[in-house]
Amino acid sequence: MIPFLDLKKVNQQYNAELKAACNRVIDSGWYIGGQELEIFEQNFAKYCGTQFAIGVANGLDALILVLRAWKELGQLKEDDEVIVPANTYIASILAITANNLKVILVEPDVNSLNISIEAIEQAITPKTKVILAVHLYGQLADMPKIIQLAQQHHLLVLEDSAQAHGAEINGVRAGNWGDASGFSFYPGKNLGALGDAGAVTTNDVELASMLKALRNYGSHEKYKNLVAGVNSRLDEIQAAMLDVKLKYLDQETIHRRQIANLYLSKIKNTYLKLPLNQINALEYKKHVWHLFVIQTQYRDQLQQYLLENGVQTLIHYPIPPHKQQAYTEWNDLSFPVTERIHQQILSLPMGSTLGLHEAEKVVSLCNAFFPIEKD
Ligand SMILES: *Cc1c(COP(=O)(O)O)cnc(C)c1O
C-alpha cells in the first residue's frame, strides 16, 4: 500500500537529532517558556522574514488569538465582518465565530481554489474589517491583490498559513504578507511537531506583545494580568522538535515539488483536472504542495479504484463548513463553486518521504483510470 502520508517515516529521518533534542529538554528541568521556545521563535521568524514569531498551542489558537488581540487593541469589535473563503478548513471559520465576529463566506477562484478577488470585492461593506486569506493546499492566495484591496478599504489582513510554510510570491513568504498570520505545526503539516503546536508571525510590535500576554493568562509580567487571557503555550519539547525539523523544511519542500512536477507532467487523463493546469510554471514553483489536489466528476470511483490498487488518497475536505451541523444557520446558503469542489476533489499521496517510484505508480494508475458511466 502506498500511504497518503507516512508520518513515522517522516520523523524517522531525523530520529537521532530529535531524540538528542528531547533529552536535552528533559535534562534541563525547564519545560515551558524557556530557551527552546525563544530559539525556535527567532528561527521561525527569520524563516518567514518577519520581525516576530509567537509560539502558541496550535494553529486554531494562533488564528483565534490574533483576532482576540485586535479586539483588545481596539482594532476590532464584536459583529465586525471578516471575509473568508467558503472552501477553507473549518478552523479558519471557528476562529472568527469564537470571537463573536461575523463570518462572510465567499467563493474561491475555480483555478487556484484560493479566495476569489472578485468575490472579496463584492463582499466588502462598511462593516468589513478583516480579510482572512487562507493559503490552501500550500499555495499563497493572491496576496499582492489582497493587500492592495485591504489598503484601499482600510482592512486588516490575517493569513491562515497552516498549509503553506515557506510558500512565496515575489520572494515574500507566507506569514509576511498580512498584518498577522497563523501557522499550525500539527504533525501532518509541512512543518510538523510531534504533537500540537502553532505560531503567529507579524511585524507589529504591539500585536506581538499583546499575543505574548494573551497566550499566558493575559500576563505580560509574572502575576500581573493586563487582559483576561488563555493558556495557549508552545512547550519546550515541541519547540525543540520544531527547531530540528525547520532546518530540513526547504529540502523537504524541494522533494514535494519534485513529486508535484512528476504528477503534473505525467498524469494525462482527460477525466482528471490537475491543479493549476492553466497557470505557468513559475507560479507553482513557489507552491509548497502541502496537498496535491486533483478534481474529477468521478471522484468516488477514482478513489475506490486507487485503493483497490494499493494507493491511499484522502479528501480535503468532504463537507464544506456551511453544510456542517456546527453551523446550521448557514446550511441553506448556496456556494455552488465551493460545493462542486467538495464533490470533485481528491488528494493524491504527497510528502517528503514519498518515493519517486511510488509517485510513478500513482501516475500509471491515474492514467489507466476510466469511469464507468452509471444511470
Ligand atoms: C490545520 C489547519 C488549521 C488548524 O491548525 P491546528 O494546529 O490543527 O489547530 C487551520 N487552518 C487550516 C487551513 C489548516 O489546514
Short mmCIF file of C-alpha atoms and ligand atoms in Angstrom, two decimals:
data_model
loop_
_atom_site.label_atom_id
_atom_site.label_comp_id
_atom_site.label_asym_id
_atom_site.label_seq_id
_atom_site.Cartn_x
_atom_site.Cartn_y
_atom_site.Cartn_z
CA MET A 1 0.00 0.00 0.00
CA ILE A 2 1.25 3.48 -0.83
CA PRO A 3 0.09 5.50 2.16
CA PHE A 4 -1.24 9.02 1.73
CA LEU A 5 1.40 10.22 4.21
CA ASP A 6 3.81 8.16 6.32
CA LEU A 7 4.45 10.27 9.43
CA LYS A 8 6.60 7.67 11.11
CA LYS A 9 8.93 7.69 8.12
CA VAL A 10 8.96 11.49 8.09
CA ASN A 11 10.23 11.73 11.66
CA GLN A 12 12.46 8.67 11.33
CA GLN A 13 14.66 10.75 9.00
CA TYR A 14 15.68 12.91 11.97
CA ASN A 15 15.45 10.24 14.67
CA ALA A 16 18.84 10.81 16.31
CA GLU A 17 18.57 14.60 16.29
CA LEU A 18 15.02 14.60 17.63
CA LYS A 19 15.96 12.24 20.45
CA ALA A 20 19.01 14.32 21.35
CA ALA A 21 16.88 17.48 21.45
CA CYS A 22 14.25 15.73 23.54
CA ASN A 23 16.89 14.50 26.01
CA ARG A 24 18.34 17.99 26.25
CA VAL A 25 14.94 19.35 27.31
CA ILE A 26 14.29 16.51 29.75
CA ASP A 27 17.69 17.06 31.37
CA SER A 28 17.27 20.85 31.51
CA GLY A 29 14.47 20.72 34.09
CA TRP A 30 12.75 23.62 32.24
CA TYR A 31 9.65 22.65 30.24
CA ILE A 32 7.58 25.76 29.46
CA GLY A 33 8.62 29.21 28.29
CA GLY A 34 12.37 28.79 28.07
CA GLN A 35 15.29 28.89 25.68
CA GLU A 36 13.99 26.27 23.26
CA LEU A 37 10.90 28.36 22.57
CA GLU A 38 12.88 31.55 22.23
CA ILE A 39 15.31 29.99 19.78
CA PHE A 40 12.57 28.43 17.68
CA GLU A 41 10.58 31.68 17.62
CA GLN A 42 13.66 33.56 16.38
CA ASN A 43 14.46 30.95 13.75
CA PHE A 44 10.89 30.69 12.51
CA ALA A 45 10.51 34.48 12.29
CA LYS A 46 13.73 34.59 10.29
CA TYR A 47 12.45 31.80 8.05
CA CYS A 48 9.26 33.73 7.31
CA GLY A 49 11.08 37.05 7.03
CA THR A 50 9.07 38.63 9.84
CA GLN A 51 10.13 40.53 12.91
CA PHE A 52 8.23 38.31 15.35
CA ALA A 53 7.02 34.75 15.74
CA ILE A 54 4.97 33.95 18.83
CA GLY A 55 4.55 30.28 19.68
CA VAL A 56 1.09 29.09 20.74
CA ALA A 57 -0.57 25.75 21.44
CA ASN A 58 -1.95 25.04 17.93
CA GLY A 59 -2.96 26.60 14.62
CA LEU A 60 -6.55 27.28 15.62
CA ASP A 61 -5.38 29.20 18.69
CA ALA A 62 -2.97 31.21 16.52
CA LEU A 63 -5.92 32.48 14.45
CA ILE A 64 -8.25 32.92 17.43
CA LEU A 65 -5.64 34.88 19.38
CA VAL A 66 -4.80 37.29 16.55
CA LEU A 67 -8.46 38.28 16.23
CA ARG A 68 -8.76 38.45 20.02
CA ALA A 69 -5.65 40.65 20.23
CA TRP A 70 -7.06 43.04 17.63
CA LYS A 71 -10.18 43.32 19.79
CA GLU A 72 -8.10 44.01 22.89
CA LEU A 73 -6.13 46.63 20.96
CA GLY A 74 -9.33 48.35 19.82
CA GLN A 75 -8.86 47.49 16.14
CA LEU A 76 -11.91 45.18 16.02
CA LYS A 77 -15.20 44.89 17.86
CA GLU A 78 -17.99 42.29 18.05
CA ASP A 79 -20.07 41.88 14.88
CA ASP A 80 -17.38 43.33 12.63
CA GLU A 81 -17.27 41.40 9.37
CA VAL A 82 -14.49 39.01 8.39
CA ILE A 83 -14.29 37.81 4.79
CA VAL A 84 -13.12 34.20 4.44
CA PRO A 85 -13.16 31.61 1.63
CA ALA A 86 -16.13 29.21 1.88
CA ASN A 87 -14.00 26.17 0.92
CA THR A 88 -11.45 26.53 3.73
CA TYR A 89 -10.85 24.05 6.53
CA ILE A 90 -13.35 24.77 9.31
CA ALA A 91 -10.65 26.02 11.72
CA SER A 92 -10.35 29.35 9.84
CA ILE A 93 -14.05 29.90 10.44
CA LEU A 94 -14.07 28.69 14.05
CA ALA A 95 -11.52 31.42 14.82
CA ILE A 96 -13.99 34.06 13.64
CA THR A 97 -17.05 32.74 15.43
CA ALA A 98 -15.04 32.15 18.63
CA ASN A 99 -14.50 35.92 18.70
CA ASN A 100 -18.16 36.80 18.02
CA LEU A 101 -17.21 38.35 14.71
CA LYS A 102 -19.38 37.99 11.64
CA VAL A 103 -18.34 35.39 9.05
CA ILE A 104 -18.74 36.49 5.43
CA LEU A 105 -18.18 33.42 3.27
CA VAL A 106 -17.06 33.99 -0.31
CA GLU A 107 -16.39 31.64 -3.20
CA PRO A 108 -12.89 30.55 -4.24
CA ASP A 109 -11.35 31.04 -7.66
CA VAL A 110 -12.10 27.94 -9.76
CA ASN A 111 -8.49 27.51 -10.88
CA SER A 112 -6.39 28.22 -7.81
CA LEU A 113 -9.07 27.10 -5.32
CA ASN A 114 -7.96 30.07 -3.20
CA ILE A 115 -10.20 33.02 -2.32
CA SER A 116 -11.50 34.89 -5.38
CA ILE A 117 -10.50 38.55 -5.60
CA GLU A 118 -13.74 39.47 -7.41
CA ALA A 119 -15.74 37.72 -4.68
CA ILE A 120 -13.90 39.71 -2.00
CA GLU A 121 -14.61 42.98 -3.83
CA GLN A 122 -18.31 42.14 -3.99
CA ALA A 123 -18.46 41.19 -0.30
CA ILE A 124 -16.88 44.35 1.13
CA THR A 125 -19.31 46.51 3.13
CA PRO A 126 -18.74 49.39 5.56
CA LYS A 127 -18.70 46.75 8.33
CA THR A 128 -15.90 44.72 6.77
CA LYS A 129 -12.79 44.87 8.94
CA VAL A 130 -10.70 41.81 8.10
CA ILE A 131 -9.82 39.64 5.12
CA LEU A 132 -8.85 36.17 6.33
CA ALA A 133 -6.85 34.80 3.39
CA VAL A 134 -6.21 31.07 3.50
CA HIS A 135 -3.24 29.66 1.59
CA LEU A 136 -5.00 26.42 0.79
CA TYR A 137 -3.05 23.27 -0.17
CA GLY A 138 0.30 25.10 0.04
CA GLN A 139 -0.21 27.89 -2.47
CA LEU A 140 -0.40 31.53 -1.47
CA ALA A 141 -3.67 33.30 -2.12
CA ASP A 142 -3.30 36.26 -4.50
CA MET A 143 -1.66 38.34 -1.77
CA PRO A 144 -0.49 41.31 -3.89
CA LYS A 145 -4.12 41.98 -4.89
CA ILE A 146 -5.50 41.24 -1.41
CA ILE A 147 -3.07 43.69 0.19
CA GLN A 148 -4.00 46.32 -2.39
CA LEU A 149 -7.72 45.84 -1.68
CA ALA A 150 -7.11 45.94 2.06
CA GLN A 151 -5.23 49.23 1.76
CA GLN A 152 -7.98 50.77 -0.37
CA HIS A 153 -10.66 49.81 2.16
CA HIS A 154 -8.59 50.11 5.36
CA LEU A 155 -8.94 46.43 6.24
CA LEU A 156 -6.77 44.17 8.35
CA VAL A 157 -5.34 41.07 6.66
CA LEU A 158 -4.94 37.81 8.55
CA GLU A 159 -3.24 34.94 6.72
CA ASP A 160 -4.11 31.34 7.53
CA SER A 161 -0.73 29.84 6.65
CA ALA A 162 -1.37 26.44 8.27
CA GLN A 163 -0.76 24.68 4.95
CA ALA A 164 1.84 26.97 3.43
CA HIS A 165 5.10 27.15 5.42
CA GLY A 166 7.66 28.63 3.03
CA ALA A 167 5.32 29.33 0.08
CA GLU A 168 6.28 32.51 -1.79
CA ILE A 169 5.18 35.15 -4.24
CA ASN A 170 7.91 37.51 -5.48
CA GLY A 171 10.26 36.25 -2.78
CA VAL A 172 7.89 37.14 0.08
CA ARG A 173 6.88 34.16 2.15
CA ALA A 174 3.63 33.05 3.75
CA GLY A 175 3.34 34.83 7.09
CA ASN A 176 4.95 38.04 5.86
CA TRP A 177 2.11 39.43 3.70
CA GLY A 178 -0.69 40.25 6.09
CA ASP A 179 -0.85 42.20 9.34
CA ALA A 180 -0.53 38.83 11.03
CA SER A 181 -0.50 35.16 10.12
CA GLY A 182 -1.44 31.95 11.90
CA PHE A 183 0.63 28.78 11.43
CA SER A 184 -0.15 25.23 12.52
CA PHE A 185 2.56 22.67 13.30
CA TYR A 186 0.11 19.78 13.56
CA PRO A 187 2.16 16.61 12.81
CA GLY A 188 0.92 16.24 9.21
CA LYS A 189 1.61 19.85 8.19
CA ASN A 190 4.70 20.71 6.08
CA LEU A 191 6.47 21.72 9.30
CA GLY A 192 5.02 19.35 11.87
CA ALA A 193 5.69 18.95 15.58
CA LEU A 194 5.38 15.59 17.38
CA GLY A 195 2.17 16.81 18.95
CA ASP A 196 0.16 20.04 18.81
CA ALA A 197 1.83 23.39 18.20
CA GLY A 198 1.26 26.67 16.35
CA ALA A 199 2.61 30.19 15.93
CA VAL A 200 1.66 33.70 14.89
CA THR A 201 4.01 35.77 12.75
CA THR A 202 3.77 39.56 12.49
CA ASN A 203 5.82 42.73 12.09
CA ASP A 204 3.60 44.64 14.52
CA VAL A 205 5.32 45.13 17.89
CA GLU A 206 2.11 45.95 19.79
CA LEU A 207 0.30 42.93 18.40
CA ALA A 208 3.27 40.71 19.27
CA SER A 209 3.31 41.97 22.82
CA MET A 210 -0.47 41.51 23.24
CA LEU A 211 -0.19 37.95 21.89
CA LYS A 212 2.59 37.12 24.35
CA ALA A 213 0.30 38.23 27.14
CA LEU A 214 -2.84 36.54 25.78
CA ARG A 215 -1.21 33.12 25.41
CA ASN A 216 -0.13 33.25 29.03
CA TYR A 217 -3.30 34.18 31.01
CA GLY A 218 -3.06 37.79 29.82
CA SER A 219 0.12 38.28 31.78
CA HIS A 220 2.96 40.50 30.48
CA GLU A 221 4.80 40.32 33.73
CA LYS A 222 4.64 37.48 36.25
CA TYR A 223 1.48 37.76 38.44
CA LYS A 224 0.27 40.91 36.64
CA ASN A 225 -2.65 40.39 34.27
CA LEU A 226 -3.44 43.05 31.69
CA VAL A 227 -6.28 41.18 29.99
CA ALA A 228 -8.27 38.01 30.65
CA GLY A 229 -6.06 35.72 28.57
CA VAL A 230 -5.89 31.99 27.98
CA ASN A 231 -3.37 29.18 28.36
CA SER A 232 -2.06 28.57 24.85
CA ARG A 233 1.65 27.91 25.07
CA LEU A 234 4.13 26.08 22.84
CA ASP A 235 6.11 23.87 25.20
CA GLU A 236 9.88 23.37 25.22
CA ILE A 237 9.86 19.81 23.88
CA GLN A 238 7.73 20.73 20.86
CA ALA A 239 9.79 23.88 20.25
CA ALA A 240 12.95 21.75 20.28
CA MET A 241 11.40 19.22 17.85
CA LEU A 242 10.32 22.02 15.52
CA ASP A 243 13.73 23.67 15.58
CA VAL A 244 15.30 20.40 14.42
CA LYS A 245 12.76 19.99 11.61
CA LEU A 246 12.82 23.65 10.48
CA LYS A 247 16.39 23.13 9.24
CA TYR A 248 15.15 20.50 6.78
CA LEU A 249 11.95 22.20 5.67
CA ASP A 250 13.28 23.71 2.43
CA GLN A 251 14.87 20.40 1.48
CA GLU A 252 11.53 18.66 2.10
CA THR A 253 9.74 21.28 0.00
CA ILE A 254 12.12 20.61 -2.90
CA HIS A 255 11.13 16.94 -2.72
CA ARG A 256 7.42 17.82 -2.64
CA ARG A 257 7.95 19.96 -5.77
CA GLN A 258 9.66 17.04 -7.50
CA ILE A 259 6.66 14.83 -6.78
CA ALA A 260 4.26 17.56 -7.89
CA ASN A 261 6.20 18.15 -11.13
CA LEU A 262 6.13 14.44 -11.81
CA TYR A 263 2.35 14.31 -11.31
CA LEU A 264 1.83 17.49 -13.37
CA SER A 265 3.95 16.37 -16.30
CA LYS A 266 2.95 12.72 -16.43
CA ILE A 267 -0.70 12.43 -15.44
CA LYS A 268 -2.58 12.63 -18.71
CA ASN A 269 -6.21 11.69 -18.40
CA THR A 270 -8.98 13.91 -19.73
CA TYR A 271 -11.27 12.87 -16.86
CA LEU A 272 -8.88 14.40 -14.31
CA LYS A 273 -8.23 18.10 -13.79
CA LEU A 274 -4.79 18.76 -12.34
CA PRO A 275 -4.06 21.69 -10.02
CA LEU A 276 -3.09 24.97 -11.71
CA ASN A 277 -3.46 23.48 -15.16
CA GLN A 278 -3.65 26.90 -16.72
CA ILE A 279 -1.01 28.69 -14.70
CA ASN A 280 2.56 28.94 -15.92
CA ALA A 281 5.42 27.03 -14.38
CA LEU A 282 6.89 29.96 -12.49
CA GLU A 283 3.76 30.37 -10.47
CA TYR A 284 3.67 26.88 -8.99
CA LYS A 285 7.37 26.83 -8.14
CA LYS A 286 6.50 28.89 -5.13
CA HIS A 287 3.82 26.40 -4.18
CA VAL A 288 4.88 24.18 -1.25
CA TRP A 289 2.46 21.36 -2.13
CA HIS A 290 1.04 20.56 1.28
CA LEU A 291 -1.51 18.67 -0.77
CA PHE A 292 -1.74 17.68 -4.43
CA VAL A 293 -5.44 18.02 -5.15
CA ILE A 294 -6.99 16.87 -8.41
CA GLN A 295 -10.60 17.30 -9.45
CA THR A 296 -12.86 14.85 -11.20
CA GLN A 297 -16.54 14.30 -11.61
CA TYR A 298 -15.80 10.62 -10.93
CA ARG A 299 -14.04 11.23 -7.62
CA ASP A 300 -15.57 8.38 -5.62
CA GLN A 301 -14.92 5.86 -8.41
CA LEU A 302 -11.33 7.04 -8.76
CA GLN A 303 -10.71 6.88 -5.01
CA GLN A 304 -12.08 3.33 -4.87
CA TYR A 305 -10.04 2.27 -7.90
CA LEU A 306 -6.81 3.68 -6.44
CA LEU A 307 -7.49 1.99 -3.11
CA GLU A 308 -8.14 -1.37 -4.77
CA ASN A 309 -4.78 -0.94 -6.50
CA GLY A 310 -2.87 -0.10 -3.33
CA VAL A 311 -2.95 3.70 -3.23
CA GLN A 312 -4.43 5.60 -0.31
CA THR A 313 -5.97 9.01 -1.04
CA LEU A 314 -7.88 11.50 1.11
CA ILE A 315 -10.44 14.26 0.58
CA HIS A 316 -9.64 17.75 1.88
CA TYR A 317 -12.44 18.26 2.70
CA PRO A 318 -15.60 16.23 2.06
CA ILE A 319 -18.12 18.69 3.63
CA PRO A 320 -17.84 22.49 3.36
CA PRO A 321 -18.17 24.46 6.62
CA HIS A 322 -21.52 25.98 5.62
CA LYS A 323 -23.00 22.47 5.32
CA GLN A 324 -21.77 21.35 8.75
CA GLN A 325 -24.11 20.72 11.64
CA ALA A 326 -21.99 23.08 13.74
CA TYR A 327 -23.28 25.95 11.58
CA THR A 328 -26.93 25.03 10.88
CA GLU A 329 -27.73 28.71 10.35
CA TRP A 330 -25.75 28.57 7.07
CA ASN A 331 -26.96 25.18 5.82
CA ASP A 332 -29.34 26.77 3.29
CA LEU A 333 -26.77 29.14 1.84
CA SER A 334 -25.65 28.35 -1.66
CA PHE A 335 -21.99 28.35 -2.75
CA PRO A 336 -22.04 26.38 -5.99
CA VAL A 337 -18.30 26.59 -6.71
CA THR A 338 -17.42 25.51 -3.18
CA GLU A 339 -19.99 22.70 -3.22
CA ARG A 340 -18.78 21.38 -6.56
CA ILE A 341 -15.17 21.46 -5.36
CA HIS A 342 -16.05 19.40 -2.30
CA GLN A 343 -17.69 16.77 -4.51
CA GLN A 344 -14.84 16.57 -7.01
CA ILE A 345 -11.55 16.92 -5.11
CA LEU A 346 -9.15 14.13 -4.28
CA SER A 347 -5.72 14.45 -2.64
CA LEU A 348 -3.07 12.13 -4.10
CA PRO A 349 -0.21 10.82 -1.93
CA MET A 350 2.25 13.65 -1.21
CA GLY A 351 5.06 14.12 1.25
CA SER A 352 8.76 14.42 1.86
CA THR A 353 9.26 10.65 2.08
CA LEU A 354 7.08 9.57 -0.83
CA GLY A 355 9.38 7.80 -3.29
CA LEU A 356 9.52 8.87 -6.94
CA HIS A 357 8.83 5.24 -7.92
CA GLU A 358 5.72 5.33 -5.73
CA ALA A 359 4.60 8.55 -7.41
CA GLU A 360 5.21 6.85 -10.79
CA LYS A 361 2.85 4.06 -9.73
CA VAL A 362 0.19 6.64 -8.80
CA VAL A 363 0.69 8.24 -12.23
CA SER A 364 0.23 4.95 -14.14
CA LEU A 365 -2.91 4.13 -12.18
CA CYS A 366 -4.36 7.61 -12.78
CA ASN A 367 -3.58 7.30 -16.49
CA ALA A 368 -5.23 3.86 -16.67
CA PHE A 369 -8.41 5.03 -14.95
CA PHE A 370 -11.60 5.42 -16.90
CA PRO A 371 -15.00 5.92 -15.34
CA ILE A 372 -17.90 3.54 -15.59
CA GLU A 373 -20.97 5.56 -16.53
CA LYS A 374 -23.96 4.61 -14.39
CA ASP A 375 -27.57 5.63 -14.63
C1 LIG B 1 -4.55 22.57 10.18
C2 LIG B 1 -5.24 23.82 9.86
C3 LIG B 1 -5.65 24.72 10.86
C4 LIG B 1 -5.64 24.39 12.32
O1 LIG B 1 -4.45 24.00 12.86
P1 LIG B 1 -4.41 23.10 14.20
O2 LIG B 1 -2.99 23.16 14.62
O3 LIG B 1 -4.88 21.74 13.84
O4 LIG B 1 -5.31 23.76 15.20
C5 LIG B 1 -6.19 25.93 10.46
N1 LIG B 1 -6.36 26.24 9.17
C6 LIG B 1 -6.01 25.40 8.18
C7 LIG B 1 -6.20 25.82 6.76
C8 LIG B 1 -5.45 24.16 8.48
O5 LIG B 1 -5.11 23.32 7.49
#
